[in-house]
């Protein structure tokens, strides 16, 4: 099975420069021309997305977020689902913990965003995950279940009359995300394999009870060339959602090549 390696450029300053972003994507596109066992995705900032969209074949571009409203009298720098489609982009991250933490995205908003994406035929990569306190209190299962049941399943249900909508899950335990680890004064460190296995098992179980039997799950949180082999070798990990290590072309490429070698 092809693994997915997705780079989330977040708010990286250098990659918000359109020349730099274009150069990165052009080089990446060339370097992965022969890659067969890895699907490569990149989620640039909105500012540069229009300069990159439509210029890639192998690299599948996506937006980092969307707003569910199509038209409205409110001040905002958001993209709507139609804006994303108009750019020729067909995937979006939804509910990333940074949007939850910094911009107040909750389960209700995740559901609205998810519906807007599905309505426009955009593939959503829905991010869920527990924070350190919840993990230490043994609430991982409870948190994931709540996020799936309140934010995701009701939205999916509205589209599943004929066939089940396509989506991907990003399991990103908040404590393992480099930016959040740094906020706590900790060294960024990936979650333990057994914790990821437990979380992915829980996610699959909740979806399966709701009739979604084959859910693909990407792991995100301090993944980098040094741990990519261990992470990508696990059958329960369908791919990686990479933040920091995707901002440097050599390290992102190294991870893609590791994925390719395992295929
Ligand atoms: P890091 O790889 O920087 O920990 O970020 C993970 C992430 O949030 C990807 O969406």
Coordinates of C-alpha atoms and ligand atoms in Angstrom, one line a residue:
X1 CA 0.0 0.0 0.0
X2 CA 1.3 3.5 -1.0
X3 CA 2.2 5.6 2.0
X4 CA 1.3 9.2 2.1
X5 CA 3.8 11.9 3.1
X6 CA 2.2 15.3 3.6
X7 CA 4.1 18.5 4.4
X8 CA 2.3 21.2 6.4
X9 CA 4.1 24.5 5.8
X10 CA 2.1 26.2 8.6
X11 CA 3.0 29.9 9.0
X12 CA 6.7 29.4 8.0
X13 CA 8.0 32.8 7.0
X14 CA 10.4 31.7 4.4
X15 CA 7.8 29.6 2.6
X16 CA 5.4 32.4 2.5
X17 CA 7.7 34.1 0.0
X18 CA 6.3 33.2 -3.4
X19 CA 9.7 32.8 -5.2
X20 CA 11.0 30.6 -2.4
X21 CA 7.8 28.5 -2.4
X22 CA 7.8 28.1 -6.1
X23 CA 11.4 27.1 -6.2
X24 CA 10.8 24.5 -3.4
X25 CA 7.8 23.0 -5.2
X26 CA 9.5 22.9 -8.6
X27 CA 12.6 21.2 -7.2
X28 CA 10.4 18.7 -5.2
X29 CA 8.4 17.9 -8.3
X30 CA 11.6 17.1 -10.2
X31 CA 13.1 15.1 -7.4
X32 CA 10.1 12.8 -6.9
X33 CA 9.5 12.2 -10.6
X34 CA 10.6 8.5 -10.1
X35 CA 8.9 7.9 -6.8
X36 CA 6.2 5.2 -7.0
X37 CA 5.5 4.1 -3.4
X38 CA 4.7 7.4 -1.8
X39 CA 2.0 9.9 -2.4
X40 CA 3.3 13.4 -1.7
X41 CA 1.1 16.2 -0.5
X42 CA 2.0 19.8 0.4
X43 CA -0.1 22.3 2.3
X44 CA 1.3 25.8 1.7
X45 CA 0.1 29.0 3.2
X46 CA -2.9 30.7 1.5
X47 CA -0.7 33.6 0.4
X48 CA 1.4 31.4 -2.0
X49 CA -1.1 28.7 -2.8
X50 CA -2.4 30.6 -5.9
X51 CA 1.2 30.8 -7.3
X52 CA 1.7 27.1 -7.0
X53 CA -1.8 25.7 -7.8
X54 CA -2.0 24.1 -11.2
X55 CA 1.8 23.9 -11.6
X56 CA 2.3 20.4 -10.1
X57 CA 1.6 16.9 -11.2
X58 CA 3.0 14.6 -8.6
X59 CA 2.8 16.9 -5.6
X60 CA -0.8 17.2 -4.6
X61 CA -1.4 20.6 -3.1
X62 CA -3.9 21.4 -0.4
X63 CA -5.1 24.3 1.8
X64 CA -4.4 24.5 5.5
X65 CA -7.9 25.4 6.4
X66 CA -11.2 26.7 5.0
X67 CA -14.1 28.7 6.1
X68 CA -17.6 27.2 5.7
X69 CA -19.2 30.4 4.4
X70 CA -19.3 31.1 0.7
X71 CA -20.2 34.8 0.9
X72 CA -20.6 37.2 3.8
X73 CA -20.3 40.6 5.2
X74 CA -17.5 40.0 7.7
X75 CA -13.8 40.9 7.7
X76 CA -11.7 37.8 7.1
X77 CA -8.6 36.5 5.4
X78 CA -10.1 33.0 5.1
X79 CA -10.6 30.9 2.0
X80 CA -14.0 29.4 1.3
X81 CA -14.4 25.9 -0.2
X82 CA -15.2 27.5 -3.6
X83 CA -12.0 29.6 -3.5
X84 CA -10.0 26.4 -3.0
X85 CA -11.8 24.7 -5.8
X86 CA -11.3 27.7 -8.1
X87 CA -7.6 27.4 -7.5
X88 CA -7.8 23.8 -8.7
X89 CA -6.9 22.5 -5.3
X90 CA -8.8 19.5 -4.1
X91 CA -7.8 18.9 -0.5
X92 CA -7.8 20.7 2.8
X93 CA -6.6 20.2 6.4
X94 CA -9.5 20.6 8.9
X95 CA -9.4 20.9 12.6
X96 CA -5.7 21.0 13.0
X97 CA -4.9 21.5 16.7
X98 CA -3.2 24.8 16.0
X99 CA -6.4 26.1 14.5
X100 CA -8.3 24.7 17.5
X101 CA -5.9 26.3 19.9
X102 CA -5.1 29.7 18.3
X103 CA -8.4 30.3 16.5
X104 CA -11.0 28.6 18.6
X105 CA -12.0 25.8 16.1
X106 CA -14.2 23.4 18.0
X107 CA -16.2 20.3 17.1
X108 CA -19.1 22.4 15.7
X109 CA -16.8 24.3 13.5
X110 CA -15.0 21.2 12.4
X111 CA -18.4 19.8 11.3
X112 CA -19.2 23.0 9.4
X113 CA -15.8 23.0 7.6
X114 CA -16.1 19.3 6.8
X115 CA -19.5 19.7 5.3
X116 CA -18.3 22.7 3.2
X117 CA -15.3 20.7 1.9
X118 CA -17.4 17.6 1.1
X119 CA -20.0 19.7 -0.6
X120 CA -17.4 21.0 -3.0
X121 CA -15.7 17.6 -3.5
X122 CA -12.6 18.5 -1.6
X123 CA -10.8 15.7 0.2
X124 CA -10.6 16.6 3.9
X125 CA -7.8 15.5 6.1
X126 CA -9.3 15.9 9.5
X127 CA -6.9 16.3 12.4
X128 CA -7.6 15.0 15.9
X129 CA -5.5 14.3 18.9
X130 CA -5.3 14.6 22.7
X131 CA -3.2 17.0 24.7
X132 CA -0.6 16.1 27.4
X133 CA -3.0 16.5 30.3
X134 CA -5.7 14.3 28.7
X135 CA -3.1 11.7 27.9
X136 CA -1.7 11.6 31.4
X137 CA -5.2 11.3 32.8
X138 CA -5.8 8.3 30.6
X139 CA -8.4 10.1 28.5
X140 CA -7.0 9.6 25.0
X141 CA -9.8 7.2 24.0
X142 CA -12.4 9.5 25.4
X143 CA -11.0 12.6 23.6
X144 CA -10.7 10.9 20.2
X145 CA -14.1 9.4 20.5
X146 CA -15.6 12.8 21.3
X147 CA -13.8 14.5 18.4
X148 CA -15.0 11.8 16.0
X149 CA -18.6 11.6 17.2
X150 CA -19.2 15.3 17.6
X151 CA -17.1 16.8 14.8
X152 CA -16.8 14.2 12.1
X153 CA -19.5 11.6 12.0
X154 CA -22.6 13.9 11.9
X155 CA -21.0 15.8 9.0
X156 CA -20.1 12.6 7.1
X157 CA -23.6 11.2 7.7
X158 CA -25.1 14.0 5.6
X159 CA -23.2 12.8 2.6
X160 CA -23.3 9.1 3.0
X161 CA -26.7 8.3 1.5
X162 CA -25.4 6.9 -1.7
X163 CA -21.7 6.2 -1.0
X164 CA -19.4 7.0 1.9
X165 CA -17.5 10.2 1.4
X166 CA -13.7 10.0 1.2
X167 CA -11.6 11.5 3.9
X168 CA -8.3 11.0 5.8
X169 CA -7.6 11.3 9.5
X170 CA -4.5 13.0 10.8
X171 CA -3.8 11.7 14.3
X172 CA -1.7 14.4 15.8
X173 CA -1.2 14.1 19.6
X174 CA -0.8 17.8 20.6
X175 CA 2.1 17.1 23.0
X176 CA 4.2 15.6 20.1
X177 CA 3.7 18.6 17.8
X178 CA 7.0 20.6 17.8
X179 CA 5.4 24.0 18.1
X180 CA 3.3 22.9 21.2
X181 CA 6.2 21.0 22.7
X182 CA 8.3 24.2 22.5
X183 CA 5.5 26.2 24.1
X184 CA 5.8 23.8 27.1
X185 CA 9.6 24.2 27.1
X186 CA 10.1 20.6 26.0
X187 CA 12.2 19.1 23.2
X188 CA 10.0 18.1 20.3
X189 CA 9.6 14.3 20.4
X190 CA 7.4 12.0 18.4
X191 CA 4.7 10.0 20.4
X192 CA 5.7 6.5 21.3
X193 CA 4.9 3.8 18.8
X194 CA 2.7 1.9 21.3
X195 CA 0.7 5.1 22.0
X196 CA 0.2 5.8 18.3
X197 CA -0.9 2.2 17.8
X198 CA -3.4 2.5 20.6
X199 CA -4.8 5.8 19.2
X200 CA -5.0 4.5 15.7
X201 CA -6.7 1.4 16.9
X202 CA -9.2 3.5 18.9
X203 CA -9.9 5.7 15.9
X204 CA -10.5 2.7 13.6
X205 CA -12.7 1.1 16.2
X206 CA -15.0 4.2 16.5
X207 CA -15.2 4.7 12.8
X208 CA -15.9 1.0 12.2
X209 CA -18.8 1.0 14.7
X210 CA -20.3 3.8 12.6
X211 CA -19.9 1.8 9.4
X212 CA -16.6 3.2 8.1
X213 CA -14.4 0.2 7.9
X214 CA -11.3 1.4 6.0
X215 CA -10.1 4.6 7.5
X216 CA -6.6 5.8 6.5
X217 CA -4.7 7.5 9.3
X218 CA -1.7 9.8 9.0
X219 CA 0.5 10.3 12.1
X220 CA 1.8 13.8 12.8
X221 CA 4.0 15.1 15.6
X222 CA 7.8 15.6 15.4
X223 CA 8.2 13.1 12.5
X224 CA 11.5 13.6 10.8
X225 CA 14.1 11.7 8.8
X226 CA 15.5 10.1 12.0
X227 CA 12.2 8.4 12.9
X228 CA 10.5 8.2 9.5
X229 CA 11.6 4.6 9.0
X230 CA 10.2 3.4 12.3
X231 CA 7.0 5.3 11.8
X232 CA 6.4 4.3 8.2
X233 CA 7.2 0.7 8.8
X234 CA 4.1 0.3 11.0
X235 CA 1.1 -1.2 9.1
X236 CA -1.3 0.9 11.2
X237 CA 0.3 4.2 10.0
X238 CA -0.8 5.1 6.5
X239 CA 1.5 8.1 6.2
X240 CA 2.9 11.1 7.9
X241 CA 1.7 14.6 8.4
X242 CA 5.0 16.5 8.7
X243 CA 5.4 20.0 10.0
X244 CA 8.9 21.3 10.8
X245 CA 10.8 18.7 8.9
X246 CA 8.8 19.5 5.7
X247 CA 10.1 23.1 5.6
X248 CA 13.5 22.0 4.4
X249 CA 13.6 20.3 1.0
X250 CA 16.5 17.9 1.8
X251 CA 14.8 16.6 5.0
X252 CA 11.4 16.3 3.4
X253 CA 12.9 14.5 0.4
X254 CA 14.8 12.2 2.8
X255 CA 11.5 11.2 4.4
X256 CA 9.9 10.6 1.0
X257 CA 12.9 8.4 -0.1
X258 CA 12.7 6.4 3.2
X259 CA 9.0 5.8 2.4
X260 CA 9.9 4.8 -1.2
X261 CA 12.5 2.3 0.0
X262 CA 9.9 0.6 2.3
X263 CA 7.4 0.1 -0.5
Ligands
LIG1 P1 5.7 19.0 13.6 O1 6.2 18.0 12.6 O2 6.5 20.3 13.5 O3 5.7 18.4 14.9 O4 4.2 19.4 13.2 C1 3.3 18.3 13.0 C2 2.0 18.9 12.5 O5 1.4 19.7 13.2 C3 1.7 18.6 11.1 O6 0.4 19.1 10.8

